[in-house]
PDB file of C-alpha atoms in Angstrom:
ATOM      1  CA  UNK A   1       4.284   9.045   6.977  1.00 49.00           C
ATOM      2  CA  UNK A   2       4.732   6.655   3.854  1.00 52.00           C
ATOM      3  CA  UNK A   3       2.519   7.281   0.746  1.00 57.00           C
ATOM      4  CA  UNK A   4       1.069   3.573   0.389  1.00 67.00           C
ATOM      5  CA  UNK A   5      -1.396   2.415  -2.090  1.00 86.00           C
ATOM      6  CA  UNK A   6      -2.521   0.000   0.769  1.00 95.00           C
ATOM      7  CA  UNK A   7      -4.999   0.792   3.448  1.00 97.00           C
ATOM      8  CA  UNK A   8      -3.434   1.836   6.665  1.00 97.00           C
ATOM      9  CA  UNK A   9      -4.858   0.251   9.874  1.00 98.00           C
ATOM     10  CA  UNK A  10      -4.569   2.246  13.083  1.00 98.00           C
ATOM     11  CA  UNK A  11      -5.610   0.219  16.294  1.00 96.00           C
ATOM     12  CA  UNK A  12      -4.674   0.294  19.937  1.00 93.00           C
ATOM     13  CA  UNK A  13      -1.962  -2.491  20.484  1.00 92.00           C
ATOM     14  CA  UNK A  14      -1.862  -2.059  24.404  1.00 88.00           C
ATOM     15  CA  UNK A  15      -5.631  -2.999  24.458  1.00 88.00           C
ATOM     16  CA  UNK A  16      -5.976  -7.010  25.081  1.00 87.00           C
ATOM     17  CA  UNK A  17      -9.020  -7.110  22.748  1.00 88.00           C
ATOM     18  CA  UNK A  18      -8.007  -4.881  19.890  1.00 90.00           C
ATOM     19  CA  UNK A  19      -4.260  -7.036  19.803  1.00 92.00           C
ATOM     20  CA  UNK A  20      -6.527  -9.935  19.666  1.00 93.00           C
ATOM     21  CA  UNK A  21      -8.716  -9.239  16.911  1.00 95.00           C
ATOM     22  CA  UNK A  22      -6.220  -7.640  15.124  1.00 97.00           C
ATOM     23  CA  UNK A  23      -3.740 -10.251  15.351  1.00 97.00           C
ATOM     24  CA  UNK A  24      -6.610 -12.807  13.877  1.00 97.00           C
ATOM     25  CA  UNK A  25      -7.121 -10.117  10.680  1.00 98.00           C
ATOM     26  CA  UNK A  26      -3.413 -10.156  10.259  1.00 98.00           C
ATOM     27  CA  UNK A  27      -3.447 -14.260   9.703  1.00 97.00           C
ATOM     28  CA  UNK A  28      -6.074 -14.201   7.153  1.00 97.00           C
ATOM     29  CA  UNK A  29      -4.849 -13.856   3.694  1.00 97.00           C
ATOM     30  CA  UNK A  30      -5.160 -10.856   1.992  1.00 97.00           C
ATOM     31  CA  UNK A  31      -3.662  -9.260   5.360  1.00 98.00           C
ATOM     32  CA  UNK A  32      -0.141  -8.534   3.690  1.00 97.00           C
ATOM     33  CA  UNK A  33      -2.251  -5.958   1.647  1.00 97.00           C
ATOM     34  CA  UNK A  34      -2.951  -3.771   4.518  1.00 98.00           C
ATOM     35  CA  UNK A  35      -0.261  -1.933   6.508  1.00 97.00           C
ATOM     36  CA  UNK A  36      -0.873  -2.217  10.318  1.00 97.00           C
ATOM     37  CA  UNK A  37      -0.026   0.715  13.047  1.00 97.00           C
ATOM     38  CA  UNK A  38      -0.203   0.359  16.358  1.00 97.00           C
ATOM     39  CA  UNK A  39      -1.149   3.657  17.428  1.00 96.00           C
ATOM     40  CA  UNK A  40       0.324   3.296  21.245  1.00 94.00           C
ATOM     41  CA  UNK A  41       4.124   2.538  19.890  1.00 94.00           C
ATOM     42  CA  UNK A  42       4.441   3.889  16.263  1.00 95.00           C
ATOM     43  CA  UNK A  43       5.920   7.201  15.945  1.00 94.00           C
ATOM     44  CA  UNK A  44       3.296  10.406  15.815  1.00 92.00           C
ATOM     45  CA  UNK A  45       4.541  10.715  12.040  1.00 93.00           C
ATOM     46  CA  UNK A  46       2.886   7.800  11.354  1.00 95.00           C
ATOM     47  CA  UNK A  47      -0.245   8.456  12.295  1.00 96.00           C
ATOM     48  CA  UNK A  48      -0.376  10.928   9.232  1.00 93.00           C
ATOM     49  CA  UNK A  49      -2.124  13.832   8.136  1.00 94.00           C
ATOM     50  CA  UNK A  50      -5.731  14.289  10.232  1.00 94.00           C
ATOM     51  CA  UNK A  51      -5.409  11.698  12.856  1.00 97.00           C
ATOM     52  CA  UNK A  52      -3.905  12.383  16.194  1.00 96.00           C
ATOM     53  CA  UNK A  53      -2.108   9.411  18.622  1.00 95.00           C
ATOM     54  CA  UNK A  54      -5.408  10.289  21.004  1.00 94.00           C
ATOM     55  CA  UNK A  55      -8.121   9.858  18.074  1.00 95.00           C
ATOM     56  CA  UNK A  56      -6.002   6.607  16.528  1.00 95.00           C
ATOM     57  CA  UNK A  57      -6.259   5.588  20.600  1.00 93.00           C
ATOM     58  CA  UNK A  58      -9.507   6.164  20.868  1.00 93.00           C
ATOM     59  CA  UNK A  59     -11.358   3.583  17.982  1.00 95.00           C
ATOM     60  CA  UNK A  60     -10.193   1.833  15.675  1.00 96.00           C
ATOM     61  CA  UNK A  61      -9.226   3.675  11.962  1.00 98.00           C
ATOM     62  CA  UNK A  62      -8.986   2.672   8.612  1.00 98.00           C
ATOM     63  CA  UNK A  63      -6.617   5.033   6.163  1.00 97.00           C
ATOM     64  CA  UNK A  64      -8.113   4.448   2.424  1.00 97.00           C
ATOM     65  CA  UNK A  65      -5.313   4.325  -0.419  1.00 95.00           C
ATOM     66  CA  UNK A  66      -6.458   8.066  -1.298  1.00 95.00           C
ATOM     67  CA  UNK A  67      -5.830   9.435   2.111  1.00 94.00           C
ATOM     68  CA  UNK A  68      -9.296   9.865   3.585  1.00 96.00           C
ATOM     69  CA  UNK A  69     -10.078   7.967   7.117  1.00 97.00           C
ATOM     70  CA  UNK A  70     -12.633   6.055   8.133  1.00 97.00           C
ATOM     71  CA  UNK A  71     -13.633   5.320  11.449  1.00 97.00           C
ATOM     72  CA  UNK A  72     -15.539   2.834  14.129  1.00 96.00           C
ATOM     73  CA  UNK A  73     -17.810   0.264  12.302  1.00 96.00           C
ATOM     74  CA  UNK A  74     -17.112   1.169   9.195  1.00 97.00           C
ATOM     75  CA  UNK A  75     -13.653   1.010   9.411  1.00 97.00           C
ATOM     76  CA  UNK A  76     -13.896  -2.644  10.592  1.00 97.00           C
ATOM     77  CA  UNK A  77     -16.615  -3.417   7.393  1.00 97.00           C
ATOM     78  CA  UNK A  78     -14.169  -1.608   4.775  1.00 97.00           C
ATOM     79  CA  UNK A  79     -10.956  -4.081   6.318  1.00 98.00           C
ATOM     80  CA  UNK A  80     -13.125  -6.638   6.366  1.00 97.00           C
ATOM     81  CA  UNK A  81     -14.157  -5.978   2.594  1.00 96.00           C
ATOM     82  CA  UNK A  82      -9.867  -5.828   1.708  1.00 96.00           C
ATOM     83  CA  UNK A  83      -9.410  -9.723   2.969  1.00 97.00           C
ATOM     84  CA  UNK A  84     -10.829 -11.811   0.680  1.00 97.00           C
ATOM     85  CA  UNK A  85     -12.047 -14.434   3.587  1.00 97.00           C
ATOM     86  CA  UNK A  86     -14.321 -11.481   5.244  1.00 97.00           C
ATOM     87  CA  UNK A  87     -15.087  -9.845   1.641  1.00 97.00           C
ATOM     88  CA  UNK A  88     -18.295 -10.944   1.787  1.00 96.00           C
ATOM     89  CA  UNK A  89     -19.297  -9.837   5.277  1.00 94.00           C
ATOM     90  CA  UNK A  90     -17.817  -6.555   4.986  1.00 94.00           C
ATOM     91  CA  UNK A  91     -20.105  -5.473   1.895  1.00 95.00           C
ATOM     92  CA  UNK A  92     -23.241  -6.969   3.748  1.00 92.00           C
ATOM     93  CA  UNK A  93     -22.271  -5.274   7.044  1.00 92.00           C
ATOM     94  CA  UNK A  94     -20.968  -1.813   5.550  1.00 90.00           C
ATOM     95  CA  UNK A  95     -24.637  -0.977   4.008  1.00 91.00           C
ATOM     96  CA  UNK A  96     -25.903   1.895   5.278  1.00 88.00           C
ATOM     97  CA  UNK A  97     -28.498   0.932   8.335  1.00 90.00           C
ATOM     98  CA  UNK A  98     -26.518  -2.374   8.701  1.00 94.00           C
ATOM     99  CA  UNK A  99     -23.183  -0.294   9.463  1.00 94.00           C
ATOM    100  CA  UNK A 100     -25.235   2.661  11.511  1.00 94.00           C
ATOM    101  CA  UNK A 101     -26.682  -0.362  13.869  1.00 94.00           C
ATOM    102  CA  UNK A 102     -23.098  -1.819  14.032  1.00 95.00           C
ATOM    103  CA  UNK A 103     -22.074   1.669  15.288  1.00 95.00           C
ATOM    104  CA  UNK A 104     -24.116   1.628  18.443  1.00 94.00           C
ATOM    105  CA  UNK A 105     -22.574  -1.671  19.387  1.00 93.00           C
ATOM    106  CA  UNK A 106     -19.524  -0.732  18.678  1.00 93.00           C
ATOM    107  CA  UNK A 107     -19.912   2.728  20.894  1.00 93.00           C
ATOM    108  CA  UNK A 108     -21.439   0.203  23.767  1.00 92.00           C
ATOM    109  CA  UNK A 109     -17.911  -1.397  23.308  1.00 89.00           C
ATOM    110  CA  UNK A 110     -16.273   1.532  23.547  1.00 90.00           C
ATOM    111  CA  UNK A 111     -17.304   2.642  26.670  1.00 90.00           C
ATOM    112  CA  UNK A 112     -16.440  -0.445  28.022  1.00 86.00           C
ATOM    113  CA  UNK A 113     -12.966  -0.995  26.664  1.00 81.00           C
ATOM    114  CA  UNK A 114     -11.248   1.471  29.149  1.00 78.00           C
ATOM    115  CA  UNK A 115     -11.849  -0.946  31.834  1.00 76.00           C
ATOM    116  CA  UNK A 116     -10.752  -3.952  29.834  1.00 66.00           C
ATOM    117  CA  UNK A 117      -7.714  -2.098  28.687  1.00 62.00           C
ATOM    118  CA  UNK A 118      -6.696  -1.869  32.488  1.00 62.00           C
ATOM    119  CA  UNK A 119      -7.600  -4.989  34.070  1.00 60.00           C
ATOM    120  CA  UNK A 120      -6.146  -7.048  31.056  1.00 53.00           C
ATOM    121  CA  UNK A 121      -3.065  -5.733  30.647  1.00 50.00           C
TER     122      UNK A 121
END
């Protein structure tokens, strides 16, 4: 893995949904700031320190300039706050109970993303 004073997205490229999205965060400007892995083709090295290819396949994660990860809904609100278009939304969504309610959806989405995966792809 590459020291990077970016953030490091890690997201499941073989799921039609998370290419998707992902593919629409990578248009916006602001996105050439971020460094984008896709967990189900990059080498395990890098994945880094702490996250392993089944975690990075598991939900989506967010690798913050100093090394720390964040996961799930927060992960999407701190990307969102790095591209200037979604700034906005990602402070108002990361707060606290906003972010803990966007967790439960996201879980919901979760469990229903296995099925997606397959039938999609």
């Amino acid at each position: 893995m590459t020291l990077t004073t970016k953030p490091t997205l890690y997201y499941d490229g073989g799921c039609p949904v998370c290419s998707r999205e992902v593919a629409m965060y990578r248009r916006q400007p602001g996105a050439q700031d971020v460094c984008w892995v896709d967990a189900s083709r990059c080498d395990a090295a890098d994945l880094g320190p702490g996250l392993s290819r089944d975690a990075a396949m598991s939900k989506l994660y967010l690798r913050l300039p100093d090394g720390r990860l964040v996961s799930g809904a927060m992960a999407f609100a701190t990307l969102w706050q790095s591209l200037p278009r979604l700034a906005c939304l990602g402070r108002l969504l990361g707060a606290r109970p906003v972010v803990w309610l966007l967790e439960a959806v996201y879980r919901l989405f979760l469990l229903l993303r296995p099925a997606w995966r397959k039938r999609l792809s």
